[in-house]
Structure formats: C-alpha cells, structure tokens
Coordinates of C-alpha atoms in Angstrom, one line a residue:
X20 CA -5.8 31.9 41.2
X21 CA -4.8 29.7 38.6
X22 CA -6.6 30.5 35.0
X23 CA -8.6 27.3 33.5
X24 CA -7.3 26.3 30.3
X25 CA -8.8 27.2 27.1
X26 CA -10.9 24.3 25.9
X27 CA -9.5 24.2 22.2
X28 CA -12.1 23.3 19.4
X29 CA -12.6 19.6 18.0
X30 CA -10.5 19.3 15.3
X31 CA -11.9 19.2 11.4
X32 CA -10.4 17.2 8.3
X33 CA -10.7 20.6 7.0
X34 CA -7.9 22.0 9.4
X35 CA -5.2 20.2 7.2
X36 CA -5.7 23.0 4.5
X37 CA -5.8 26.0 6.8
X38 CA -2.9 28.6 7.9
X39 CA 0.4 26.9 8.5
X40 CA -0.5 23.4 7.9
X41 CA -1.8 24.0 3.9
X42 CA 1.3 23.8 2.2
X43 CA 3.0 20.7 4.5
X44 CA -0.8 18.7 3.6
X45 CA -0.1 19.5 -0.3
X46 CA 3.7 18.8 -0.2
X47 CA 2.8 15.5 1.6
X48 CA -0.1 13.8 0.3
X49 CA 1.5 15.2 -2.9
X50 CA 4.1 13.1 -2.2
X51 CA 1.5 9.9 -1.5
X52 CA -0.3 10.4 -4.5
X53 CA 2.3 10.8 -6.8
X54 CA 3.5 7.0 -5.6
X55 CA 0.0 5.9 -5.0
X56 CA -1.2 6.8 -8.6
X57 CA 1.6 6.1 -10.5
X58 CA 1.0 2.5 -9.3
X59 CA -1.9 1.7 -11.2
X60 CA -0.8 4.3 -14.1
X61 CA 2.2 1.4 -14.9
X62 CA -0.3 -1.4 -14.0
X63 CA -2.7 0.2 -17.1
X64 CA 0.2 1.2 -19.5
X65 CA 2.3 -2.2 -19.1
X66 CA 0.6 -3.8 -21.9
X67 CA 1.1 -0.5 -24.3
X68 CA 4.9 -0.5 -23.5
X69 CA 6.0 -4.5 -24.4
X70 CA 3.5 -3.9 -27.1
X71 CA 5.6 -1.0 -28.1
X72 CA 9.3 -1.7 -27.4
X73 CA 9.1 -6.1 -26.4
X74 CA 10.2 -7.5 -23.2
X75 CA 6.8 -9.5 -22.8
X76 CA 8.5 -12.2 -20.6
X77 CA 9.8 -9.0 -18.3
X78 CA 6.2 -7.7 -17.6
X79 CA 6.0 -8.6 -13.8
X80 CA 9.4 -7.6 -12.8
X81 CA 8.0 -3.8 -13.6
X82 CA 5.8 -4.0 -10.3
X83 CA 8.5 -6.8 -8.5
X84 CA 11.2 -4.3 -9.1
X85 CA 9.4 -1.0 -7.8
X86 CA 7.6 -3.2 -4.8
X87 CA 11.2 -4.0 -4.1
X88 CA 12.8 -0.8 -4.3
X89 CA 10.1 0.7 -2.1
X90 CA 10.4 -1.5 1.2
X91 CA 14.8 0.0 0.7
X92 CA 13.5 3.1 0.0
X93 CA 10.3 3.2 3.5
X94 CA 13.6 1.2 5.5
X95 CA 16.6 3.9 4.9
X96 CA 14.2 6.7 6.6
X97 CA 14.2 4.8 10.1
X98 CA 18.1 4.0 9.4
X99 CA 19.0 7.0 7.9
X100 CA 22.8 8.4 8.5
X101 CA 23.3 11.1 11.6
X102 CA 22.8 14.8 10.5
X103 CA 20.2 13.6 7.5
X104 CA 16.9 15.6 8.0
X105 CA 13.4 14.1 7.2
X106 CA 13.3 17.0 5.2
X107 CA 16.7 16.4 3.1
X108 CA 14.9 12.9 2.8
X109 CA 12.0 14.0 1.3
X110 CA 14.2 16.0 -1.2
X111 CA 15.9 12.7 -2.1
X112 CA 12.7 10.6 -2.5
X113 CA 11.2 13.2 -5.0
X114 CA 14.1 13.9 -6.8
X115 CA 14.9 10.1 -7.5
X116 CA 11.1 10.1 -7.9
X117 CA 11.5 12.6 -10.5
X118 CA 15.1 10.5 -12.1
X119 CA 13.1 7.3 -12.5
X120 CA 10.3 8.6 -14.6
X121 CA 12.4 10.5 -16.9
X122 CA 15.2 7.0 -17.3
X123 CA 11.3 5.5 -18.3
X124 CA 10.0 8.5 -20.8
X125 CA 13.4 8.1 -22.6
X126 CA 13.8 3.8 -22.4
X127 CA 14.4 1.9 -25.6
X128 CA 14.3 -1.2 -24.6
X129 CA 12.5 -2.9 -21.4
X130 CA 15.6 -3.2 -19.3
X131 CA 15.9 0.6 -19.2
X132 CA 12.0 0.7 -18.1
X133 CA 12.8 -2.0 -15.4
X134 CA 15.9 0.3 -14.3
X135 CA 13.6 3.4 -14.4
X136 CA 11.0 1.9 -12.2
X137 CA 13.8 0.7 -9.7
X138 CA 14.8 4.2 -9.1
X139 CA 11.3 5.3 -8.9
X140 CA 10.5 3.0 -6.4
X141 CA 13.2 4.3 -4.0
X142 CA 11.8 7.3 -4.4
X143 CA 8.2 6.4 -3.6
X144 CA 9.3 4.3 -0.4
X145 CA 11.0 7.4 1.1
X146 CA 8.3 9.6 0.0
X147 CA 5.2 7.5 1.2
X148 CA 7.2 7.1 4.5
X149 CA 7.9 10.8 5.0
X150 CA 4.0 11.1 5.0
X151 CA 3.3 9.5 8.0
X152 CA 6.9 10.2 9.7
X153 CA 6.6 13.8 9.5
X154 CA 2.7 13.5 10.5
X155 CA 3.9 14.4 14.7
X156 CA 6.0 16.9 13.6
X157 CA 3.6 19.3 11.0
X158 CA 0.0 18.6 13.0
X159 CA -0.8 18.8 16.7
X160 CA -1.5 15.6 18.0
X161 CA -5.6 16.0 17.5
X162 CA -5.3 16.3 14.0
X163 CA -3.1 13.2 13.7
X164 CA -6.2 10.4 13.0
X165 CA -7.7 13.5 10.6
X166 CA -4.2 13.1 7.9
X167 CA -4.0 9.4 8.4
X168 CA -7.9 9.3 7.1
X169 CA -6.5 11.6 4.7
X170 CA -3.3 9.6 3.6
X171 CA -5.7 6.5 3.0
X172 CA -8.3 8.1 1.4
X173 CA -5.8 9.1 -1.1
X174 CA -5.1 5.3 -1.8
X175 CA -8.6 4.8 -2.7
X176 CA -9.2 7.7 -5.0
X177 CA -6.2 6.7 -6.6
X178 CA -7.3 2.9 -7.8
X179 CA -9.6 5.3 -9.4
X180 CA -7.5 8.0 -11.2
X181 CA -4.6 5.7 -12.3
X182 CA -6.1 3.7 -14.8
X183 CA -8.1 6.3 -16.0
X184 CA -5.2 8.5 -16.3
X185 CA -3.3 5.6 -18.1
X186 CA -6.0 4.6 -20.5
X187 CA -5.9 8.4 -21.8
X188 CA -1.6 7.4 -22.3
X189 CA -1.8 3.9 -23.7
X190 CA -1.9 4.1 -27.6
X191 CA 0.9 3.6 -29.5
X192 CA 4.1 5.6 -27.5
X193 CA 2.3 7.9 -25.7
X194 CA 3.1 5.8 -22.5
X195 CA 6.2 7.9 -22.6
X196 CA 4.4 11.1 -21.6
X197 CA 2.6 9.7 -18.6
X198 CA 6.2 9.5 -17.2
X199 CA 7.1 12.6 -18.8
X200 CA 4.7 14.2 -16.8
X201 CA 5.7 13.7 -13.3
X202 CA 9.4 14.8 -13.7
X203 CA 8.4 18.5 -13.4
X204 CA 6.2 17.8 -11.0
X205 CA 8.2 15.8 -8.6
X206 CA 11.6 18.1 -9.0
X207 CA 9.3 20.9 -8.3
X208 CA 8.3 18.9 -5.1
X209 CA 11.9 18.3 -4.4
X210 CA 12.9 22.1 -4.6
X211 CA 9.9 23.5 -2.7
X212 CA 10.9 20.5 0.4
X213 CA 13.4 22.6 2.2
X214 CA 11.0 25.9 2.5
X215 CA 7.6 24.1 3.5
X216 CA 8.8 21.3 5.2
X217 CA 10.1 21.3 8.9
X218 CA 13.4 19.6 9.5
X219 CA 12.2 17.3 11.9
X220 CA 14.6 15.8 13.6
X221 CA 18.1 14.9 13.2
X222 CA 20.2 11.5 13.9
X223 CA 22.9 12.4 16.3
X224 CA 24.1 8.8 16.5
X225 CA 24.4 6.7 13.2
X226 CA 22.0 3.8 13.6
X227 CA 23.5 0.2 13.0
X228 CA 21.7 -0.9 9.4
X229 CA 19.8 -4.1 9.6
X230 CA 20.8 -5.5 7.0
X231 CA 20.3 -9.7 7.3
X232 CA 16.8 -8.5 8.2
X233 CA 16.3 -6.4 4.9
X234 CA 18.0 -9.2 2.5
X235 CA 15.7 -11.6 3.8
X236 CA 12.9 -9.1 3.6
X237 CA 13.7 -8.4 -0.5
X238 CA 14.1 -12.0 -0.9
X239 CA 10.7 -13.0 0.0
X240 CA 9.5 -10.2 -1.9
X241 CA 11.3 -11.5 -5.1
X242 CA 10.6 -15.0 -4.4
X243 CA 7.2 -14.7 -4.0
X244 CA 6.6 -12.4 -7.0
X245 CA 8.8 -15.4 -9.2
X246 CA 6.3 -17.4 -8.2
X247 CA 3.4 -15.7 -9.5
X248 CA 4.9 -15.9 -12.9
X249 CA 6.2 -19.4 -13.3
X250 CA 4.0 -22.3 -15.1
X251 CA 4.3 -25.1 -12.8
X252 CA 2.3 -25.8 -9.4
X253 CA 5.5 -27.7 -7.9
X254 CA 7.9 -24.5 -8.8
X255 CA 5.2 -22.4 -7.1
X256 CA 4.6 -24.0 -4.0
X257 CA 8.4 -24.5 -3.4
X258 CA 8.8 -20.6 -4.0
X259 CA 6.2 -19.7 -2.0
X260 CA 7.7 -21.7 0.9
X261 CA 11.1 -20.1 0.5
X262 CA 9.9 -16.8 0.7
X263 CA 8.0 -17.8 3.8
X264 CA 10.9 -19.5 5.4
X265 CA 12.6 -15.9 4.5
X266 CA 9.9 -14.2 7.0
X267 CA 10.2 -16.5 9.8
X268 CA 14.2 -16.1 9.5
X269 CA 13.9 -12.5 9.5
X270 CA 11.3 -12.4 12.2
X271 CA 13.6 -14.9 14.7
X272 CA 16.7 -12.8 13.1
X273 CA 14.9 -9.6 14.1
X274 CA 14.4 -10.9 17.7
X275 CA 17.8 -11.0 18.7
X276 CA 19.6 -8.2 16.6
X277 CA 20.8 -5.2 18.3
X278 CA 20.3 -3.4 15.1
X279 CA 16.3 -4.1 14.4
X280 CA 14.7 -3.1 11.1
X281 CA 11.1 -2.8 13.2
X282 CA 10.4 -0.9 16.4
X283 CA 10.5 -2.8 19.5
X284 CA 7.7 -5.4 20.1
X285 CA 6.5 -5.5 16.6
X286 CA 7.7 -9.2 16.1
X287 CA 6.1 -10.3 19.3
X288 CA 2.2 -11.3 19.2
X289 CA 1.6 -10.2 22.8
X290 CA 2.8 -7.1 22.0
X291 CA 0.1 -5.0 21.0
X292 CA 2.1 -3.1 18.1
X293 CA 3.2 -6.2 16.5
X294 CA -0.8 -7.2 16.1
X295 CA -1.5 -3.6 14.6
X296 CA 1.0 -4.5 11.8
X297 CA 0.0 -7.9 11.0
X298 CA -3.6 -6.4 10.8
X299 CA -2.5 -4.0 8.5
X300 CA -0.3 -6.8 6.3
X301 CA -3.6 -9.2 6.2
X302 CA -6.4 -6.5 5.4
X303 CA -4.2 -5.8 1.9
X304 CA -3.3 -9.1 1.2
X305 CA -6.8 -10.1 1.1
X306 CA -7.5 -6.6 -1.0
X307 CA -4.8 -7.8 -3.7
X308 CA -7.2 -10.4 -4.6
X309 CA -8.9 -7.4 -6.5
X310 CA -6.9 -7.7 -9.5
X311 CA -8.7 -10.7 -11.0
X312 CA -11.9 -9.1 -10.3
X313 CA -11.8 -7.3 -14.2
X314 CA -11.1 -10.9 -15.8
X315 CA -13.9 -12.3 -14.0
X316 CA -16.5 -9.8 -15.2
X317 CA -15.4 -10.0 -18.5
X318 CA -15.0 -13.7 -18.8
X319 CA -17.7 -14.6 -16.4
X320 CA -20.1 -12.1 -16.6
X321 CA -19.9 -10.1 -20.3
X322 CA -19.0 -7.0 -19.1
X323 CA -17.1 -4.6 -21.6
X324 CA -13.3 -3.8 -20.1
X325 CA -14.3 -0.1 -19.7
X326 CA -17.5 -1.1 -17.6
X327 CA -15.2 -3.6 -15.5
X328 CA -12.9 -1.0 -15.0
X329 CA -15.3 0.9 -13.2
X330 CA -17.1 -1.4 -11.2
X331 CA -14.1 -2.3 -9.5
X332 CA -13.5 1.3 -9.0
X333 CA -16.5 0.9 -6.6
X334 CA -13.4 -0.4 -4.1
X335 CA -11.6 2.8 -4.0
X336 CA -14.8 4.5 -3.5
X337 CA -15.5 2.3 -0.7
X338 CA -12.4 3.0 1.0
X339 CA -12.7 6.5 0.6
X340 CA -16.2 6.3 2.2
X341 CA -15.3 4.4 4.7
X342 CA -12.4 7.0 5.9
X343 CA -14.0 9.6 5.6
X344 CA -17.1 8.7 7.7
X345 CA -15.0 7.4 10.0
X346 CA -12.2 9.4 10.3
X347 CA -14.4 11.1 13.8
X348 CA -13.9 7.8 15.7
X349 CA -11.1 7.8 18.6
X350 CA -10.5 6.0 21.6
X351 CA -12.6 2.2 21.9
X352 CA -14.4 3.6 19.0
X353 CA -11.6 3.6 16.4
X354 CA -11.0 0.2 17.5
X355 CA -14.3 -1.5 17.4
X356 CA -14.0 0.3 13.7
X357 CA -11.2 -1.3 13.1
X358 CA -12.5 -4.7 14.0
X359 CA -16.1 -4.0 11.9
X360 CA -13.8 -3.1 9.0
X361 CA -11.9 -6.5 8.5
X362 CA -15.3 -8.2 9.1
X363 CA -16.9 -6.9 6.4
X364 CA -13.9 -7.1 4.2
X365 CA -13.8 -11.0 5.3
X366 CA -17.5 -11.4 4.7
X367 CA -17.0 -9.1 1.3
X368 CA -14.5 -11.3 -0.2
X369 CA -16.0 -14.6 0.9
X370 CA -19.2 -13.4 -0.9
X371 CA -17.6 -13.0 -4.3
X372 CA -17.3 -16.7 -4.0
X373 CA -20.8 -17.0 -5.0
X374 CA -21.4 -13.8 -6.5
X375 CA -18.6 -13.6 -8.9
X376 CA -17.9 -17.5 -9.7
X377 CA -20.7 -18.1 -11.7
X378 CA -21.5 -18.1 -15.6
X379 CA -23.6 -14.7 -16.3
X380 CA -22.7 -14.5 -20.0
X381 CA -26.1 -12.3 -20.3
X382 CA -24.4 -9.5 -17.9
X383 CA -27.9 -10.3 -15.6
X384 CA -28.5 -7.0 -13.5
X385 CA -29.9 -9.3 -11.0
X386 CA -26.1 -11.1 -10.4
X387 CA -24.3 -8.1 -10.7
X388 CA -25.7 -5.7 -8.4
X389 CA -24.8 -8.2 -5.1
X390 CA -21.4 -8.8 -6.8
X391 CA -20.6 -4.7 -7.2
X392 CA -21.9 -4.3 -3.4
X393 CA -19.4 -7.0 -2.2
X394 CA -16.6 -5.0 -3.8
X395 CA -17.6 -2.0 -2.4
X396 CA -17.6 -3.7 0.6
X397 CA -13.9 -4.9 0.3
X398 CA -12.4 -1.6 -0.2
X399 CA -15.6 0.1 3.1
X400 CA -13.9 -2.6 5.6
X401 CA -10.2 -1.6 4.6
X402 CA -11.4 2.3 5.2
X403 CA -12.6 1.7 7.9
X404 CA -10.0 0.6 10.0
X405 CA -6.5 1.7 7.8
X406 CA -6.6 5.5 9.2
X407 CA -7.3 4.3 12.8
X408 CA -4.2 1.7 12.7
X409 CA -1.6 4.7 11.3
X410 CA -2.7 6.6 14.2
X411 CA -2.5 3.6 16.7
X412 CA 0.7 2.9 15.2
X413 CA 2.4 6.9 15.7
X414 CA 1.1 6.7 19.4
X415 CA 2.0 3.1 20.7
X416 CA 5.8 2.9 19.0
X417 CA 8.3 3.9 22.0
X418 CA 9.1 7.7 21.4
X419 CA 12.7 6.8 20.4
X420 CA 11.4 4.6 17.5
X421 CA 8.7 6.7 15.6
X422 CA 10.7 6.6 12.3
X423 CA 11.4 3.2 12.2
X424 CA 7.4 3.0 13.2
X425 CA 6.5 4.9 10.3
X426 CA 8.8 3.0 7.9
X427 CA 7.2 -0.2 9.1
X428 CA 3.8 1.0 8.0
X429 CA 5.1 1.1 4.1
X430 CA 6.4 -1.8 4.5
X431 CA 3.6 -3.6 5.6
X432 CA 1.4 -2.0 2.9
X433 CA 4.4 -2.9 0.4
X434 CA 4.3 -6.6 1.3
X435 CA 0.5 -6.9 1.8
X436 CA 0.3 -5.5 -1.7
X437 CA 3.0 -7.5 -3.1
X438 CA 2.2 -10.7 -1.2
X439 CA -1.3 -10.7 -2.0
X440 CA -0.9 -10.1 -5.7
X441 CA 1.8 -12.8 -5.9
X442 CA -0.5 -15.3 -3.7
X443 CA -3.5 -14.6 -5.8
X444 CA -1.6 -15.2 -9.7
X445 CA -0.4 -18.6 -7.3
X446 CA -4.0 -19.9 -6.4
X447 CA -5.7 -18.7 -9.7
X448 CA -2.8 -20.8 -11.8
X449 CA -3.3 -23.8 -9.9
X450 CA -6.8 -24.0 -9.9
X451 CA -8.1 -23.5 -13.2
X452 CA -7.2 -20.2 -14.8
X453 CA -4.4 -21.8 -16.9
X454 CA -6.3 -25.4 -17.1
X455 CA -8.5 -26.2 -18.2
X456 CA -9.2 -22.5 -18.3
X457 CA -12.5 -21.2 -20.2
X458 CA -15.8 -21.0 -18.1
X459 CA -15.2 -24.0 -15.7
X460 CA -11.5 -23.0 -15.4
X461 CA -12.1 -19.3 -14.4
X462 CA -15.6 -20.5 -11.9
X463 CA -12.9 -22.5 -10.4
X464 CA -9.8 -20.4 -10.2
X465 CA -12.8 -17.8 -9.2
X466 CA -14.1 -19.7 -5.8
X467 CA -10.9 -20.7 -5.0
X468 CA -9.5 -17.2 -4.6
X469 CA -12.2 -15.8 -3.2
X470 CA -12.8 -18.4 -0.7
X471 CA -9.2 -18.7 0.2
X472 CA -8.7 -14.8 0.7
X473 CA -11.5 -14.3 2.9
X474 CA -9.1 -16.2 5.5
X475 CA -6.7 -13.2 5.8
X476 CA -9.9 -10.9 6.7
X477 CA -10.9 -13.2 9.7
X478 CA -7.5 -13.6 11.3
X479 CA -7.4 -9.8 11.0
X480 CA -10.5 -10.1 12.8
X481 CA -9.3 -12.2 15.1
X482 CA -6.4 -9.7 16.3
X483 CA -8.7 -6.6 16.5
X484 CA -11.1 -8.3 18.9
X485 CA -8.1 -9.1 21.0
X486 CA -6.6 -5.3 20.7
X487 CA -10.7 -4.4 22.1
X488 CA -9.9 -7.2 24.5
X489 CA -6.2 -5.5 25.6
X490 CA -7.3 -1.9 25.6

C-alpha cells in the first residue's frame, strides 16, 4: 500500500530566518537594502556635496548615472557569459558595490562622485537582481510569495531609513562617511557570497547580448532624465518624445531579435507576462510623483522640512503594511490584491489633487490629516500588489528564461522610478513650478501632477482586471 504523503505545514514569513535559509535571507535582502537605502541616502546628501565640493549644474546626473548603470548592471545577469555563477555574480555586484562608494568617500571634485555612483549602480543592478533570481534556488517554492513580500517590504522601510540616515551625514564633509560606511560592509558581503550562497546555475551556452535593445533602453533613460532638467517646455516635450520613440523601437526591435533582452512574451499585450510588467512599470511611475510631495507641504501647507520628511514617510509605511498583511494571499486572491492595490494607489494620487493643491499656510490639522491618509494610501496600493507580481512573474516566465525574468523585474522598477521622476520634474516645470511659481504656481504645478499621475494607476488597473479576467 502506497504511504499518503506528509501534508507539510503553511509556510510563515518567519521561515526565511530559520535553519538553512537564515544566512541566504541576510546575504540577500542585505544585498537589496544596501541598493535600496543608499538611494535616498544620495537623494538627502546631494545638496551637502555641491555645497561642499560645486558641480551644482551636475546634480541630476548623480541619480541619471546610477538609474543607468543599474538597468546594465539587472541586464548582464540574464546575459551573463557561460560558466559565470549567480553566486560569482553576486560577488561582482557587491564588490563594485563596495568600489563605487569608496571612488565617492575619496572624490574631489563632482565628476569623481558621478564616476563613483556609475560604478555603484552596476553593482546595485546585479545585486537587486540576484535577489529575486536566486529566490527558486535558496526557498522551496511555498515560501517564494513570503521573500518577495519580504524584498518589497524592504523598499518601503527604506524611503524611511535613507534620509534619516543622510540627514545624520549632511553637515559640512561628513557626506564622505555615509559612503565610507558601506565599503566594509559590502566587501564583507562580497567575501561571505561564495560560502552562503548556492551556485545556482551555470550558462553552458554563451547567450547572444542584446545589445540594440539595451542602447535604446539607456537612451530613453538619459533622454528622459535630460528632460527633467532643461528650462524650456519645447526642449522637454521633444525629449520626452525621443526617449518614447526609443521604447517603441526597442519594443518592435525586441520582437524580432533572436537575442531578446526580455523573456518571451513580455513585449506582447496578450501575453499575460508582458501585462505583469507594465503593471509593475505604471504602479512606480505613478509612485515617483512622491518627490514633490515635501515642497508642497512646505510651500503650500507650512510644514517644517523635518515634519515633511516624515509625513511622506507615511508611504513606506504603507507599503510595508500593505505587504505584510498581504503577503498570505495566493491563487485569485493575490490577484484581486493586485488589482485593489493600483485602485487605491489611482484613487490615492488623484486625491492629492484636492488635498494637497490648496493654500494651508496655517498648517490646518483639518487639511492635513486627508492629505497624509492619501499618501499612505499611495505607498498601501503599491504593497499590495508588488510582492504578488514578483511571484507571478518567477512562475509564468518559461523555465529556460527565469534569469532574464528576474532581470526584467529591476528593470522595470529602474524605469518606473526613473520615468516617473523625470515625467513629474517635466509636468511640474511646465505648469507652474518655475512660472509664475509662488502659491498659484505650486497649486497649479500641484493639480497638474497629481491629476495627471493618477492615469498610470488606472491603466494598471485596467490590466489587473484583465489578468482576473485570463486566470
């Protein structure tokens, strides 16, 4: 008689830090974090280092370069060269990690910071992408939705603890320590790879490099982040359509190469995987709108730049929530999550056009309680569905293709970031911010960016109904 199986026990977030899977959870969302924090440590200390050594007119390439850098770095993991190991990869990522910060502790001038944060963004991009690629290889497959909610929880607690870590570091020179920091840390990361990591698994055929694809994909990067910067509307908009003509060659580009950057399917809109990406693309380009939210309390509303600085902390909380009380969804559940998170994001942002883009120079209790909900509620919708789209993503990519899978996820939180931030300096320039600037200016550049980046929420709505619709 055939013995029944053993009916194994439900699988806890807990699990992650128990027995054999403790030290691949640290070395990994170690890995994340490092990337993930150190992202809004620069955004904080910027101002402290062109204060400190010039290079005002350089100030945006220091997030364009890294953003950059990242998307080669999350790309050379899927085509990485035969023999090379995830786990040789993750030993690269931390040591370069590790390089860049120290080229930034020492910098004299701004182009040496610019350098430094190039070669820490390759780094990050191979780092953040070993996180989810060597997910199917560390965990059994139950515990796979479990380090995604993890993984994304760790972005949200991290728009918390950069800039307060960077406010401690931004007097005078001490920006060079918070870089000084990490080096031990991440060659300590980059020693201990080889022991706690697995291999996983090895290229026994040298993948064909996509390369038209990625030189189209760093040029709308670039092109869009120029635009952010420049003075003119009519520069803008031209820049902004270059860099979208740059995606739609790379998509049709993508569609016919025999060396693809993105898993099969993912630049087709039937295909289920391509919608779980473009989800994933819209929910954070309608989350970069957040980085106005501090001027608009302060300009707006009379709130101090410390008390801003937490209120829109209140997004990272939300995400964190959100994943976390989530993270026991599966099956149509996870989806229907999924499709209740970019609703509320939607409705979230929309609200901010009211709640936000209105003159409150009295710091009324009564305006600012909705407001701080609605950001809350930004960062709630993106929890809820971000962990539940990783996991979609590691089970629906053909087996073949799970690295380039994982690669594409960093890549789409890369260009939602970078996208979104870009798009949102673009509106708030040419709608008041610059001119006639003031009250009226920011009440206007206010309603048109909040109004405008609710659209990216509902189209992300859109595509989860028809993934509930598919499955």
């Amino acid at each position: 008689m055939t013995e029944a199986p053993p009916v194994s026990a439900p699988s806890r977030l807990l699990d992650l830090f128990s027995g054999a899977n403790l030290f691949p959870t640290l070395m990994l969302g170690g890995g994340i974090s490092m990337h993930a924090i150190e992202t809004y440590i620069t955004a904080t200390l910027m101002p402290s280092i062109v204060r400190d050594i010039g290079g005002l007119s350089l100030f945006a390439w220091a997030t364009t370069l890294y953003v950059a850098a990242s998307v080669v770095g999350s790309i050379f993991v899927a085509v990485r060269p035969a023999g090379v190991s995830l786990n040789r990869c993750y030993v690269a990522g931390a040591a370069l990690f590790g390089v860049g910060s120290f080229i930034c502790a020492v910098a004299p001038i701004i182009e040496i910071v610019l350098l430094g944060r190039t070669v820490q963004g390759l780094g990050a991009g191979l780092l953040v992408t070993l996180g989810y690629s060597f997910i199917r290889f560390v965990y059994p497959e139950a515990l796979w939705r479990k380090a995604s909610t993890l993984y994304a929880a760790i972005w949200g607690v991290a728009t918390f603890l950069g800039p307060s870590i960077g406010g401690v570091f931004a007097n005078g020179s001490a920006w060079r320590e918070a870089f000084a920091m990490l080096v031990p840390i991440a060659l300590a990361m980059a020693l201990l790879a080889p022991r706690r990591l697995p291999r996983g698994e090895d290229r026994h055929e040298v993948a064909p490099a996509p390369y038209a694809q990625i030189a189209l994909l760093l040029a709308s990067v670039l092109l869009v982040s120029f635009a952010g910067s420049v003075e003119t509307v009519p520069l803008r908009a031209a820049l902004v359509a270059l860099a979208t003509v740059a995606i739609f060659a790379m998509v049709a580009i993508e569609r016919r190469a025999r060396a693809r950057l993105l898993p099969a399917g993912a630049v087709r809109l039937s295909s289920m995987l391509a919608r779980i990406y473009l989800i994933m693309l819209l929910m954070l380009v309608a989350l970069a709108s957040d980085i106005y939210i501090p001027y608009f309390l302060q300009g707006l509303h009379g709130v101090t730049p410390l008390v801003s600085g937490y209120l829109v902390a209140l997004l990272a909380l939300g995400w964190t929530a959100a994943a976390f009380l989530t993270a026991g969804l599966s099956g149509r559940r996870a989806v229907v999550s999924i499709a209740v998170g970019t609703l509320v994001e939607a409705v979230s942002t929309g609200a901010l056009l009211v709640l936000l883009a209105r003159d409150n120079p009295g710091s009324s209790v009564a305006t600012l309680v909705p407001a701080t909900v609605a950001i809350f509620g930004m960062g709630f919708g993106v929890g809820m569905g971000w962990a539940h789209l990783v996991t979609l993503v590691l089970k629906r990519a053909p087996e073949d293709e799970k690295d380039k899978a994982s690669a594409a996820i960093t890549t789409m939180q890369s260009l939602g970031s970078a996208f979104g931030a870009a798009l949102a300096g673009v509106v708030a320039n040419s709608t008041g911010l610059l001119d006639p600037g003031g009250v009226a200016g920011n009440i206007s550049a206010a309603s048109w960016l909040y109004g405008l980046f609710a659209l990216p929420g509902l189209i992300a709505f859109a595509l989860a109904v028809s993934l509930l619709r598919q499955r």
